Amino acid sequence: MEKARSVLYKAIIPAAVVIVTIFGVGAYGRNGESLNGKRADVIMIDALKIFGKLDRPAVEFLHDTHTKALEKAKKDCTACHLPEKDRLSTKYQRLSDVSKKQSMDIYHARCIECHKESLTSGEKSGPVTCGGCHKGKPGTASVREPAGFDKSLHFRHTKSLDNKCELCHHEYDDQSKKLFYAKGKEGTCRYCHKEAAQENRISYRQAAHSGCIDCHRKTIASGEKSGPLLCSGCHDPKQSALVEKVKNTPRMKRNQPDVVLIKTGKDEIQPETRMNFTPFDHKAHEDYNDTCRVCHHKEMGSCNKCHTVPGSKDGKGVSLENAMHQMDSSRSCKGCHEKQKSDKKCMGCHSLIPKTNKDENSCLKCHAKPPKDAMLPILPEQEPLFAKALLDSRRPMITSFSEQMLKEVPEKVTIKVLSNQYEPSEFPHRKIAQTLLKNISTNKLAGVFHKDEFSICQGCHHNSPASLKPPKCQSCHNKPFNEKNPMVPGLLGAYHQQCMGCHKAMEMESPMGCTECHKEKK
Amino acid sequence: MSEKTISVNKFLTPFNLVAGIILLIGAVITVLRFTQGLAGVTNLSDSNPWGIWIGFDLLCGVALAAGGFVTSAAVYIFGMKKYHSAVRPAILTGFLGYALVVFALHYDVGRPWRLPYPFIVQPGTTSLLFEVGACVALYLTVLFIEFTPAAMEWLGLKKARNIVVRLTLLLTIFGVVLSTLHQSSLGALFLIAPSKLHPLWYSTYLPVYFFVSSIIAGLSMVIFESTLSHHYFKDKMDNTHLTENTDVTLGFGKAASLVLAGYFSIKMVGIAASDNWHYLSTGYGLWFLLELLGFVALPCFMYAVGVRDRNVTLIRWTSVVAILGVVLNRFNVSLIAFNWHLPSSERYFPHWMEIMTSVFIVTIGILVFRFIVTKMPILYAHPDYKETH
Amino acid sequence: MTLTRRRFLGWMSAAGASTLLGSSANAASSASFKGFPGSFAVLHDITLCVGCRVCEAACNKVNELPLPDKPFKDLTVLNEKRRTNAKAFTVVNRFENEQNPKNPVFAKKQCNHCLEPACASACFVKAFQKTPEGSVVYDHTVCVGCRYCMIACPFNIPAYEYDNPLTPRIMKCTFCHPRILQGLVPGCVEACPKEALSFGKRKDILSLARERIRKNPERYIDHIYGETEMGGTSWLYIAGNSFKQAGMREDLGVTPAPELTAGALGAVPLVVGLWPVLLTGIYAINQRKEKINAEEKRIAVAEAIERTHAQEKQKLASAMEKAGKDAQKEKDLAIKQAVKKALEEAQQGKTEEATDV
């Protein structure tokens, strides 16, 4: 007995050593959390939330997996979604949530029943135990992106629906409490269908899903080509990129103006204290963008309706000035124009120029001076003409150096800063200036802002007035780390930051290394 | 002539042979260490400045030598006279343990002859290592004085011996204070590196953990060491030692079980205080659970069962588990969970010569212990002083 | 021995006192300690670094370090992640740029010269010192070589001469302290052709960093690394994406290293003060208990003895009495028997007489 025990102990110890080693090796290898993949069809079923706190964690439901499985089993959407009026309900196996128990029972009974059925028929199936569905944390990362309905899609829909706008667009009549179609008053769905459902309006999300998918489903059923049925078709960025795009779509007809005169506020502002009116080429901007939403919010009215000069509640306190000039907004003029500068052709100079809202030179580019013979104030009926005239006065120009200037611009500049270590650097000054000019020649925005041929010089010769004989770099950049002027780099730093910063921003392959600019000393 | 051959034969036991080989290898490594530097004999790197010479020789050495202060405190301060026979062996192990720690440090630090510099040239009092160094140096002195009566009895220095014995209480209290300080500050050494030590092991309670677990190590070492002595030096033990041995094992086993239970709960408090539960499901979490359940909770339970059933064998085996647990903890804090952020290619694994050096030092310890035990009244009371203990 | 101990005790109490005072002073001041006034700092603008390794070469030259196997112009070394070592006080590493793979991120690594350095707080011979100029300098003449500074450094900077058997030193960037004292800027800063490193008073350097971020909000993330990390450092960094991307730890927190150990050091005087009192108390209680036990035992023994005495006496007495009684009884019995016998005899005589008749 005693002996047996000691043998047992002797066996335990090596076993313990082995376990310790295994655990130790395990501890060395770090385990990262890995998700099954990225999908656009992840729906967290938490429908019972409307009845209070959930007893069990929400269920991760992969919608496309189910759609495909049902298709394979020769079933369609009605296997899960019940018909409601002429469409299918977006809820699962019910039209409305009556009680917590009832809704819960529907999920439990029907889900498990179907899973069991497919299990018995030997198919790949879903969980049938509580923990199998109520897992707590999702195993899949969602890459769901909002689906966009751009002008290309709109064009394709109008075309295939024979211009029957009433199939999608409708208005609501308060008196008869019915939907009706009003020709010429078509707006976007977002006019009425908000984020959350309201009294007599379903949410935007539900409107889109029941409207779009139901139509796609019926069209497919009738044997015709139609849009996506799967979640990924619209919401997976990879899939939605495959959707056919029509270029040069005809202008959408909604009585929008060609040119808008952006007035600084209403009449109460005295003419002599306000900025010049800005002509806005509405027609051209329609071409630049895919949807109206890029600039307009949910409604297609004019900006200063809500964005008043001092700001108003309707405009969420954003003043007219901010609405037009806010740098970090993609809706504002300036914000969008700033974004255009991220083209690598522009970035060479613009990545090094601090972004500021207070560039006096550029104000007048938009707030064009009215022609001298203009009669102010302008009568409303004269506005379109006046706007057109203003716009014409600031058409973009393609800038180029005159013969005279080309002579003045040095062809090469020799830089000897590092000549103690390298051969002096030969800087192809004129070639660079001409390349920059060429780069802006194809850009309409640049054509407006770089009308002045010196503006291109100011990319490098900054902080001094435009001139044919700008000050030498050394005038400002000399010894580094000047306590009086810490923001100004020394000469060495200034050259390298400017040259290499520009090359890097323009994604140039060369010159990059040291010896491509400075030849090795022999 | 014939007598000589007999003594040579007597000396050539397998144990001595192995020990001799180890000493030889140790000597070679020593030469290498002091001619080629640490790079020649260790796998230490700039990212892993401390290896097993610190993790095992210093951290485990000091923890396992805690038997001295635990036993002397139990007997002299808490008045548990029935464990009296355990005091001398415990103090001897403690003394040898600390002496070897200091000896081992001579290999690890860059310029060992400067070890007294913190005390005589420029004390860096903001350093916890200063506290460790100061207390270890001082405690080594205390242990030496506590040990001298045995040597003096052997050498027959009656008067000196009696003077020292009168200091027993003072020395014991001093020993407990110093042990509390340096056992805890060994843990506190790592407080300065929260970014390097895994959160499951890093805690502001680290000094408390180290102190409490050193008591476990001390108690378990006394049990373990008495087992070995009982086995190998039975002929050296007198009746009192033989009969009290069971008492010591049962009593210390009970104490260890209680301390382990306390240690377990403060470890849990530590996790709760910094809300580190979510780490438990990771690889390091499992490793941590293994340490906590397999080497703290399990020995706690085993000790308790052993004491209840008066199963001395079980308690003795448990002491091995508990000691391994403390060693594992020190390894985790100083090596395994330290630098856990580094990619595995930059992690440290000891060079065989580092391991050999540690084996070499332990062997020296065993040899010196054997020498002293066979010569001096450690496991038996000196006949002249039987009544005076 | 005694001398050492006495001296040590003096230090211990001094240390105890200083930690007590120190920790309270720390608690009051550490949150607002911004380094020595007028101390210097460097701003490393990570967006400007192009990984040319000129700073490494300059550092190597200034500090008279051995030349590496591969020349500094060889940029293939950027393919591996390097750290500072005994032969290189500064290294530049290249990191992937997730946002823009074409533009990798380069970042220079060297001692950050903390305002409250972990290495200095960890050193038990005070070999490290934070100078008023801002540099953290190391004195190899007192260093024991314990390498605790390397454990303590949150940035993994100090390196060690592992191949030096007898006189190994800790090796790390000195912020070119001798050059600063001469009015020069550190070697790496002077050499950087892109001026990705800017040198100046820490106060000015901080505002320079803030100004750059303010003027180019899309170029930088709004954080100055080192302004508060580990209580603040004399090397500051600004970056385009994240500091993690540039191989820097973003989870270090703002607690200066000395504060991390202040609690444990503060416990020293407590232990030194409380333990002896407590232990002596326990000892005294145990002694007293023993004494009481002994006394009680003595009394009990005495009582027991007395009790036995008394019992014995009583026993004796009763025995005596009994003996007396017995004697009487015997006597009586004897008389009775004698009388009886006599009577019987007399009776017998009478019957005999009667039968005779």
GROMACS .gro file of N, CA, C and O in nm, chain B residues 76 85 90 160 175 193 223 252 320 330 377 380 383:
model
   52
  598TYR      N    1   1.116   3.141   1.928
  598TYR     CA    2   1.161   3.237   2.029
  598TYR      C    3   1.059   3.347   2.057
  598TYR      O    4   1.055   3.400   2.166
  607SER      N    5   1.390   2.195   1.823
  607SER     CA    6   1.494   2.119   1.756
  607SER      C    7   1.507   2.159   1.609
  607SER      O    8   1.607   2.131   1.544
  612ALA      N    9   1.730   2.502   1.055
  612ALA     CA   10   1.669   2.607   0.973
  612ALA      C   11   1.763   2.726   0.961
  612ALA      O   12   1.778   2.784   0.854
  682ALA      N   13   3.203   3.264   2.501
  682ALA     CA   14   3.153   3.339   2.385
  682ALA      C   15   3.015   3.287   2.348
  682ALA      O   16   2.922   3.364   2.321
  697GLY      N   17   1.613   3.983   1.291
  697GLY     CA   18   1.602   3.897   1.174
  697GLY      C   19   1.465   3.907   1.109
  697GLY      O   20   1.453   3.916   0.987
  715ALA      N   21   0.846   4.846  -1.309
  715ALA     CA   22   0.831   4.811  -1.451
  715ALA      C   23   0.691   4.761  -1.485
  715ALA      O   24   0.674   4.650  -1.535
  745ILE      N   25   1.028   2.170   0.643
  745ILE     CA   26   0.973   2.034   0.634
  745ILE      C   27   1.057   1.948   0.540
  745ILE      O   28   1.100   1.838   0.572
  774PHE      N   29   0.423   2.267   1.121
  774PHE     CA   30   0.458   2.357   1.011
  774PHE      C   31   0.366   2.334   0.892
  774PHE      O   32   0.332   2.427   0.819
  842VAL      N   33   0.725   1.972  -0.121
  842VAL     CA   34   0.794   1.982  -0.250
  842VAL      C   35   0.710   2.064  -0.348
  842VAL      O   36   0.760   2.154  -0.415
  852ARG      N   37   0.855   3.292  -0.868
  852ARG     CA   38   0.970   3.381  -0.888
  852ARG      C   39   1.014   3.381  -1.034
  852ARG      O   40   1.049   3.485  -1.090
  899PRO      N   41   2.704   2.052   1.633
  899PRO     CA   42   2.577   2.009   1.693
  899PRO      C   43   2.458   2.082   1.631
  899PRO      O   44   2.411   2.183   1.684
  902TYR      N   45   2.160   1.754   1.668
  902TYR     CA   46   2.152   1.698   1.804
  902TYR      C   47   2.195   1.807   1.899
  902TYR      O   48   2.264   1.902   1.861
  905PRO      N   49   2.606   1.762   2.419
  905PRO     CA   50   2.585   1.705   2.553
  905PRO      C   51   2.611   1.807   2.664
  905PRO      O   52   2.541   1.804   2.766
   0.00000   0.00000   0.00000
